[in-house]
Coordinates of C-alpha atoms in Angstrom, one line a residue:
M19 CA 218.2 65.0 189.8
W20 CA 215.5 65.6 187.2
G21 CA 217.8 64.0 184.6
K22 CA 218.0 60.8 186.6
I23 CA 214.2 60.8 187.0
W24 CA 213.6 61.2 183.3
K25 CA 216.2 58.5 182.6
F26 CA 214.4 56.1 185.0
I27 CA 211.0 56.8 183.4
G28 CA 212.6 56.1 180.0
N29 CA 214.0 52.8 181.2
L30 CA 210.6 51.8 182.6
S31 CA 209.1 52.1 179.1
C32 CA 211.7 49.8 177.4
C33 CA 210.2 46.4 177.9
N34 CA 209.8 44.6 174.6
G35 CA 206.9 42.3 175.5
V36 CA 203.3 43.4 175.3
C37 CA 200.1 41.7 176.5
L38 CA 196.4 42.0 175.8
S39 CA 193.8 40.1 177.8
N40 CA 190.4 39.0 176.3
G41 CA 187.7 41.3 177.3
I42 CA 190.0 43.3 179.4
Q43 CA 188.6 46.6 180.7
V44 CA 191.0 50.8 180.7
A45 CA 191.7 54.2 182.1
S46 CA 189.8 53.3 180.5
E47 CA 189.2 53.3 181.7
T48 CA 192.4 54.9 179.7
V49 CA 192.2 53.4 180.1
H50 CA 191.6 52.8 182.3
G51 CA 190.9 49.4 183.7
A52 CA 193.5 46.7 183.5
N53 CA 194.4 47.6 179.9
L54 CA 197.3 49.8 180.9
A55 CA 198.5 47.3 183.4
A56 CA 198.4 44.3 181.1
Q57 CA 200.5 46.1 178.5
Q58 CA 204.2 45.3 178.3
V59 CA 204.1 42.3 180.7
T60 CA 204.1 39.3 178.4
C61 CA 207.8 38.8 179.0
D62 CA 207.1 38.2 182.7
I63 CA 203.5 37.1 183.1
E64 CA 201.5 34.8 180.8
V65 CA 198.1 36.3 181.3
C66 CA 196.9 36.3 177.7
K67 CA 194.3 33.9 176.7
G68 CA 193.2 34.7 173.2
I69 CA 196.5 36.2 171.9
P70 CA 199.7 34.1 171.6
T71 CA 202.6 34.6 173.9
A72 CA 206.1 35.2 172.5
E73 CA 206.8 31.5 172.5
E74 CA 203.6 30.6 170.8
K75 CA 204.2 33.2 168.1
K76 CA 207.1 31.2 166.9
T77 CA 204.8 28.4 165.8
A78 CA 201.5 30.2 165.3
E79 CA 200.0 33.2 163.5
P80 CA 198.1 35.8 165.4
N81 CA 194.5 34.5 165.8
S82 CA 192.4 37.5 166.6
S83 CA 189.4 37.5 164.3
F84 CA 187.4 40.6 163.4
L85 CA 184.7 39.9 166.0
H86 CA 187.2 39.0 168.6
A87 CA 189.1 42.3 167.9
V88 CA 185.8 44.3 168.2
L89 CA 185.0 42.7 171.5
N90 CA 188.5 43.3 172.8
M91 CA 188.5 47.0 171.8
T92 CA 185.0 47.5 173.1
G93 CA 186.0 46.0 176.4
M94 CA 189.0 48.3 176.6
L95 CA 186.9 51.4 176.1
I96 CA 183.9 50.7 178.4
G97 CA 184.6 51.3 182.0
L98 CA 184.6 53.9 184.8
G99 CA 183.8 56.8 182.5
Q100 CA 180.3 55.5 181.7
L101 CA 179.2 56.2 185.2
S102 CA 179.6 59.9 184.8
T103 CA 178.0 60.4 181.3
P104 CA 174.5 61.2 182.7
Y105 CA 176.0 63.8 185.0
A106 CA 178.0 65.3 182.1
L107 CA 175.0 65.5 179.8
E108 CA 172.8 67.1 182.5
N109 CA 175.4 69.7 183.3
G110 CA 176.4 70.4 179.7
G111 CA 172.9 70.3 178.2
W112 CA 171.5 67.8 175.7
T113 CA 173.4 69.5 172.8
S114 CA 176.6 68.4 174.6
A115 CA 175.8 65.0 173.3
F116 CA 177.2 66.2 170.0
L117 CA 180.5 66.8 171.8
L118 CA 180.3 63.2 173.2
I119 CA 179.6 61.8 169.7
G120 CA 182.2 64.1 168.1
L121 CA 184.9 63.0 170.5
G122 CA 184.0 59.4 169.7
V123 CA 184.6 60.1 166.0
I124 CA 187.9 61.9 166.7
C125 CA 189.1 59.1 168.9
S126 CA 188.2 56.5 166.3
Y127 CA 190.1 58.5 163.8
S128 CA 193.1 58.8 166.1
A129 CA 193.0 55.0 166.6
H130 CA 193.2 54.7 162.8
L131 CA 196.2 56.9 162.8
L132 CA 198.0 54.7 165.3
G133 CA 197.4 51.8 162.9
K134 CA 198.9 53.8 160.1
C135 CA 202.0 54.5 162.2
L136 CA 202.4 50.8 162.9
D137 CA 202.1 50.2 159.1
K138 CA 204.9 52.6 158.5
N139 CA 207.2 50.9 161.0
P140 CA 206.3 47.2 161.5
K141 CA 209.0 46.9 164.2
S142 CA 206.9 49.1 166.5
R143 CA 205.1 47.0 169.1
S144 CA 203.7 49.5 171.6
Y145 CA 202.4 53.0 172.1
V146 CA 205.7 54.2 173.4
D147 CA 207.5 52.7 170.4
I148 CA 205.4 54.9 168.1
G149 CA 206.3 57.9 170.3
Q150 CA 210.0 57.1 169.9
N151 CA 209.7 56.6 166.1
A152 CA 208.1 60.1 165.9
F153 CA 210.2 62.1 168.3
G154 CA 213.1 60.0 169.4
K155 CA 214.1 59.1 173.0
K156 CA 212.4 62.3 174.4
G157 CA 209.2 61.2 172.7
R158 CA 209.4 57.8 174.3
V159 CA 210.1 59.3 177.8
I160 CA 207.2 61.8 177.5
T161 CA 204.8 59.1 176.2
A162 CA 205.8 56.8 179.1
T163 CA 205.3 59.6 181.6
F164 CA 201.8 60.1 180.4
I165 CA 201.1 56.4 180.6
Y166 CA 202.1 56.1 184.2
L167 CA 200.4 59.4 185.1
E168 CA 197.2 58.0 183.7
I169 CA 197.6 54.8 185.7
F170 CA 198.1 56.8 188.9
M171 CA 195.2 59.2 188.3
A172 CA 192.9 56.5 187.2
L173 CA 193.6 54.5 190.4
V174 CA 192.8 57.7 192.5
S175 CA 189.5 58.0 190.6
Y176 CA 188.8 54.3 191.2
T177 CA 189.4 54.6 194.9
I178 CA 187.2 57.7 195.1
S179 CA 184.5 55.7 193.4
L180 CA 185.0 52.9 195.8
H181 CA 184.6 55.3 198.7
D182 CA 181.5 56.9 197.4
N183 CA 179.7 53.6 196.6
L184 CA 180.8 51.9 199.9
I185 CA 178.8 54.6 201.8
R186 CA 175.7 53.5 200.0
V187 CA 176.4 49.7 200.3
F188 CA 176.8 50.0 204.0
F189 CA 174.3 52.8 204.6
G190 CA 173.6 53.2 208.3
T191 CA 176.8 51.4 209.4
K192 CA 178.9 53.2 212.0
L193 CA 182.4 52.4 213.1
N194 CA 183.5 54.1 216.3
L195 CA 187.3 54.1 216.7
S196 CA 188.7 56.1 219.6
W197 CA 192.2 56.1 218.1
G198 CA 191.3 57.4 214.7
R199 CA 189.9 60.6 213.3
L200 CA 188.5 58.9 210.2
S201 CA 184.8 58.9 209.4
T202 CA 182.9 55.6 208.9
S203 CA 183.0 55.9 205.1
Q204 CA 186.8 56.6 205.2
M205 CA 187.3 53.6 207.5
L206 CA 185.4 51.3 205.2
T207 CA 187.5 52.5 202.3
V208 CA 190.7 51.8 204.2
I209 CA 189.5 48.3 205.1
A210 CA 188.6 47.6 201.4
V211 CA 192.0 48.8 200.2
L212 CA 193.8 46.8 202.8
I213 CA 191.8 43.7 201.7
A214 CA 193.1 44.3 198.1
L215 CA 196.6 45.1 199.2
P216 CA 198.0 41.6 199.3
S217 CA 197.3 41.2 195.6
L218 CA 200.2 43.7 194.9
W219 CA 202.6 41.1 196.3
L220 CA 201.6 38.5 193.6
R221 CA 204.2 38.0 190.9
D222 CA 202.1 35.6 188.9
L223 CA 199.0 37.5 188.0
S224 CA 197.5 34.7 186.0
S225 CA 195.7 33.6 189.1
I226 CA 193.6 36.8 189.2
S227 CA 193.6 37.7 185.5
F228 CA 190.1 36.4 185.2
L229 CA 188.9 39.3 187.3
S230 CA 189.6 41.7 184.4
S231 CA 187.7 39.7 181.9
G232 CA 184.2 40.9 182.9
G233 CA 184.6 44.5 181.7
I234 CA 182.0 44.4 179.0
L235 CA 179.6 42.3 181.1
M236 CA 179.9 44.6 184.1
S237 CA 179.3 47.7 182.0
L238 CA 176.3 46.2 180.2
L239 CA 175.0 45.0 183.6
I240 CA 175.0 48.6 184.9
F241 CA 173.3 49.9 181.8
I242 CA 170.6 47.2 182.1
L243 CA 170.1 47.9 185.8
V244 CA 169.6 51.6 185.1
A245 CA 167.0 50.7 182.5
C246 CA 165.3 48.4 185.1
T247 CA 165.1 51.3 187.4
A248 CA 163.0 53.2 184.9
I249 CA 160.9 50.1 184.0
F250 CA 160.3 48.5 187.4
G251 CA 161.6 51.0 189.9
G252 CA 158.8 53.5 189.7
V253 CA 161.1 56.3 188.6
K254 CA 159.7 58.3 185.7
A255 CA 161.9 59.7 183.0
N256 CA 160.1 63.1 182.9
H257 CA 162.9 65.5 183.7
T258 CA 163.8 68.2 181.2
I259 CA 167.4 68.4 180.2
P260 CA 168.8 71.9 179.6
V261 CA 169.7 72.8 176.0
L262 CA 173.2 74.0 176.6
Q263 CA 175.3 75.3 179.5
L264 CA 178.3 76.6 177.8
D265 CA 180.3 77.4 181.0
K266 CA 180.2 73.7 181.9
I267 CA 181.6 72.4 178.6
P268 CA 185.3 72.6 179.5
S269 CA 184.8 70.4 182.6
I270 CA 182.5 67.9 181.1
S271 CA 184.7 67.5 178.1
G272 CA 187.2 65.9 180.4
L273 CA 184.6 63.4 181.6
Y274 CA 183.7 62.6 178.0
I275 CA 187.2 62.1 176.7
F276 CA 188.1 59.9 179.7
S277 CA 185.3 57.5 178.6
Y278 CA 187.2 56.9 175.3
A279 CA 190.6 56.3 176.8
G280 CA 192.1 53.0 175.6
H281 CA 194.6 54.0 172.9
I282 CA 197.6 52.8 174.8
V283 CA 196.9 49.2 174.1
F284 CA 195.6 49.6 170.6
P285 CA 199.0 48.7 169.1
D286 CA 198.7 45.4 171.0
L287 CA 195.4 44.7 169.4
Y288 CA 196.7 45.6 166.0
K289 CA 199.7 43.2 166.3
A290 CA 197.3 40.4 167.4
M291 CA 195.0 40.6 164.4
K292 CA 195.0 38.1 161.6
D293 CA 194.5 40.8 159.1
P294 CA 195.7 44.2 160.5
S295 CA 194.3 46.0 157.4
K296 CA 190.9 45.6 159.2
F297 CA 192.0 47.5 162.2
T298 CA 190.3 50.7 161.0
K299 CA 187.0 48.9 160.6
V300 CA 187.4 47.4 164.1
S301 CA 188.0 50.9 165.4
V302 CA 184.9 52.3 163.7
V303 CA 182.6 49.5 164.8
S304 CA 183.9 49.5 168.4
F305 CA 183.7 53.3 168.9
A306 CA 180.3 53.3 167.3
L307 CA 179.0 50.7 169.7
V308 CA 180.6 52.4 172.7
T309 CA 179.3 55.8 171.7
C310 CA 175.8 54.5 171.3
L311 CA 176.0 52.9 174.7
Y312 CA 177.3 56.1 176.4
T313 CA 174.8 58.3 174.6
A314 CA 171.8 56.1 175.5
L315 CA 173.0 55.8 179.2
A316 CA 173.6 59.6 179.4
F317 CA 170.1 60.5 178.2
M318 CA 168.4 57.7 180.2
G319 CA 170.2 58.8 183.5
A320 CA 169.6 62.6 182.9
K321 CA 165.9 62.0 182.1
L322 CA 165.4 59.8 185.1
F323 CA 167.1 61.9 187.7
G324 CA 167.4 65.4 186.2
P325 CA 169.4 68.0 188.2
E326 CA 169.8 65.6 191.1
V327 CA 171.8 63.1 189.0
S328 CA 175.0 62.2 190.8
S329 CA 178.5 62.2 189.2
Q330 CA 178.1 58.4 189.4
I331 CA 174.8 57.1 188.1
T332 CA 174.8 54.3 190.6
L333 CA 174.5 56.8 193.5
S334 CA 171.3 58.3 192.0
M335 CA 169.4 55.0 191.9
P336 CA 166.7 54.4 194.6
P337 CA 168.5 52.7 197.5
H338 CA 165.7 50.3 198.3
L339 CA 165.7 48.5 194.9
I340 CA 167.5 45.2 194.5
V341 CA 168.9 46.4 191.1
T342 CA 170.5 49.3 193.0
K343 CA 172.2 47.0 195.4
I344 CA 173.6 44.9 192.6
A345 CA 174.9 47.9 190.7
L346 CA 176.5 49.3 193.9
W347 CA 178.3 46.0 194.6
A348 CA 179.4 45.8 191.0
T349 CA 180.9 49.3 191.3
V350 CA 182.5 48.5 194.6
L351 CA 184.2 45.3 193.6
T352 CA 185.6 46.6 190.3
P353 CA 188.2 48.9 191.8
M354 CA 189.4 46.2 194.2
T355 CA 190.2 43.9 191.3
K356 CA 192.2 46.6 189.5
Y357 CA 195.0 47.5 191.8
A358 CA 197.4 44.6 191.1
L359 CA 196.8 44.6 187.3
E360 CA 197.2 48.4 187.1
F361 CA 200.5 48.3 189.1
A362 CA 201.9 45.4 187.0
P363 CA 203.9 47.5 184.5
F364 CA 205.7 49.6 187.1
A365 CA 206.2 46.7 189.5
I366 CA 207.7 44.4 186.8
Q367 CA 210.0 47.1 185.5
L368 CA 211.1 48.0 189.0
E369 CA 212.0 44.4 189.6
H370 CA 214.0 44.3 186.3
H371 CA 216.1 47.2 187.5
L372 CA 217.0 45.6 190.9
L373 CA 220.5 44.1 191.3
V374 CA 220.9 40.6 189.7
S375 CA 222.4 39.5 193.0
F376 CA 219.1 39.9 194.8
S377 CA 217.2 36.7 195.4
S378 CA 213.6 36.3 194.1
K379 CA 212.3 36.6 197.6
T380 CA 214.1 39.9 198.1
K381 CA 212.8 41.3 194.8
M382 CA 209.3 40.2 195.7
I383 CA 209.5 42.0 199.1
L384 CA 210.9 45.2 197.5
R385 CA 208.3 45.1 194.7
G386 CA 205.5 44.5 197.1
T387 CA 206.7 47.2 199.5
V388 CA 206.9 49.8 196.8
G389 CA 203.5 48.9 195.4
S390 CA 202.0 48.9 198.9
F391 CA 203.5 52.4 199.6
L392 CA 202.1 53.8 196.3
L393 CA 198.7 52.3 197.0
L394 CA 198.6 54.0 200.4
V395 CA 199.6 57.3 198.8
I396 CA 196.7 56.8 196.3
L397 CA 194.4 56.0 199.2
T398 CA 195.5 59.1 201.1
L399 CA 194.9 61.3 198.0
A400 CA 191.5 59.7 197.3
L401 CA 190.4 60.4 200.9
S402 CA 191.8 63.9 200.9
V403 CA 190.3 64.9 197.6
P404 CA 187.0 62.9 197.4
Y405 CA 185.6 64.8 194.5
F406 CA 185.0 62.1 191.8
E407 CA 183.8 64.3 189.0
H408 CA 186.6 66.9 189.3
V409 CA 189.4 64.3 189.6
L410 CA 188.0 62.4 186.6
S411 CA 187.6 65.5 184.6
L412 CA 191.2 66.6 185.4
T413 CA 192.4 63.1 184.4
G414 CA 190.5 63.3 181.1
S415 CA 191.5 66.9 180.3
L416 CA 195.2 66.6 181.3
V417 CA 196.2 63.1 180.4
S418 CA 193.5 61.2 178.4
N419 CA 193.1 64.1 176.0
C420 CA 196.9 64.0 175.2
I421 CA 196.9 60.2 174.8
C422 CA 193.7 59.9 172.7
V423 CA 193.8 63.0 170.6
I424 CA 196.9 65.1 170.6
M425 CA 199.7 62.4 170.6
P426 CA 198.3 60.1 167.8
C427 CA 197.8 63.1 165.5
A428 CA 201.2 64.5 166.3
F429 CA 202.9 61.0 165.9
Y430 CA 201.2 60.4 162.5
T431 CA 201.9 63.9 161.2
K432 CA 205.6 63.6 162.1
I433 CA 206.2 60.1 160.9
C434 CA 204.2 60.4 157.6
W435 CA 204.8 64.1 156.9
A436 CA 206.4 63.5 153.5
Q437 CA 203.5 61.4 152.2
L438 CA 200.7 63.6 153.6
S439 CA 198.6 65.9 151.5
K440 CA 198.0 69.5 152.7
P441 CA 194.3 68.8 153.6
F442 CA 195.4 65.9 155.9
I443 CA 198.2 68.0 157.5
L444 CA 195.6 70.7 158.1
L445 CA 193.1 68.3 159.6
N446 CA 195.7 66.8 162.0
I447 CA 196.9 70.2 163.0
T448 CA 193.3 71.3 163.6
L449 CA 192.7 68.3 165.8
I450 CA 195.9 68.9 167.8
T451 CA 194.8 72.5 168.3
F452 CA 191.3 71.5 169.2
G453 CA 192.6 68.9 171.7
S454 CA 195.1 71.4 173.2
V455 CA 192.5 74.1 173.7
L456 CA 189.9 71.7 175.2
G457 CA 192.6 70.1 177.4
V458 CA 193.9 73.4 178.7
L459 CA 190.5 74.8 179.4
G460 CA 189.3 71.6 181.0
T461 CA 192.5 71.3 183.1
I462 CA 192.1 74.9 184.4
V463 CA 188.4 74.6 185.2
S464 CA 188.6 71.2 186.9
S465 CA 191.7 72.2 188.9
K466 CA 190.0 75.4 190.0
S467 CA 186.9 73.4 191.0
L468 CA 189.1 71.0 193.0
V469 CA 190.8 73.8 194.8
Q470 CA 187.5 75.5 195.6
N471 CA 186.0 72.3 197.0
L472 CA 189.1 71.7 199.1
Q473 CA 189.0 75.3 200.5
R474 CA 185.3 74.8 201.4
S475 CA 186.1 71.5 203.1
I476 CA 188.9 73.1 205.1
H477 CA 186.8 76.1 206.1
G478 CA 183.9 73.7 207.0
T479 CA 186.0 71.7 209.3
G480 CA 188.0 74.6 210.6

C-alpha cells in the first residue's frame, strides 16, 4: 500500500512544464501564496504574463530583466509570514532579530546554491528535478512530498487566518442556527470557504490569475497601515521589548523561517532570466529587501503593542480605526483567492492520471470533487485546531526549514561534491546540522503547544 502511495506522489511531480506569474505571492508563503500552485502548470494553463510559455520560447528568449526578477522573487517571499513577525520578536526578545536576519542570509545563500545546481545540470527545470539529480527517484519523491505537504499546511494556516480576521471584520454579528453546533465565527468561516469553493472547479485559471498579482502591494499595504496606526491612531510605541527569551526561540524560529519560504519556484525564476548569472545578485537584493521589511514591521508591531501583540498583527490594531478595517479585509480576502491556485498542481496532475476514455466533463467533475473534499478537510482541521501561531510554527519548522535550508545545501553538496573545497563542504554540513537541530526543536515545541492547547480546549468544553 505504502509503495503505491509513494509511486503516486512520484508521478505527481513529473510534469515537465513550469510557470511563474508576475508578482505572484508563497508558502510563502512557501511559499506560500500562489507560488507553489503556479509551479508546473504551464503545460495546462497559460497564466504567465511576463515569462514566455513553452510555445513562445521557441521564438523568443527569456525576457526577465534584473529588476523584473527582483520584483518577482520579492513577491514570492512576502506573504502570510509577515503577520507574525511582531509576535515572534516580542516573544523571542529583540535579540531574536539577529536570528531573523541570520535566517534571511542563510536562505539567500541556499537560493544561490539552487542556482549553482541548475548551472551544473541545465536540463533541470524545477525544484523536484534538482532533488532527482542529487538523490535519484527517491530524492524526487521526497521533494515532491514536502512540496505538497507545504501546500496543505499553508492552506490550513490561511484558513485559520481567515477565521481569526473574520471575527474582527464582523464583530458583534451573531448567527443562530438551531441545526448546527458551530459558533458564529466558525459559521462565517464556513460561508467564506463555500464562497471560494466553486473556484476549485475552474480548469482555466487565467480568469482569476490576476488575484495573485497583488502580493507585494497587499503586503506593503499592511506595513503602511501598521505605520499609520502609530502616526494617526493614537497608539504610542513605548513598550519595552524583552532582550531574550531563550525558551521561546525554537517555536519562533519556525515563524521566521516560514516567512522566507519561496525556494520551490526559484528554479522557474532562474530559467526565465535573460542572464541567469545574475541570479545570485537577484537573491541577495530580494532577501535584503524582505528582511528589512520584516525586521522593521517586527520592531514596529512589538513596540506598539508589547506583550499584548497578537500572532497576527492585524488583530492587535485598534478596531475603530479605518486603517484597521482595511487591513482586516485585505487579510480576509487573501486566503479566499489562494485556494484554486494552491490546488492547481495536484488537481492538474490528478486529471492527467485519469483514464483517457473519460470525457472532459467527467474529468472536471472528478477534479472538482476531489479538490472540494480536500478543501473541506482543510476547513475541518482549521476549525478544529484554530491556533495560528502554533500551526504556522509547525509548518515552518517541519516543512519550510527542509525546503529552504536543509535540502538546497544537501542537493548542492551531493551534486557538486567533487568540485567543492573542504571549507565549503564544512559550511554546508554545518548549515544542514543547524537547520536539522532548529527544525527538530521547533517541531517538538510547536507540536507540544498544539497538543496542550487542544487538551485545554477539550477540558474547557467538557
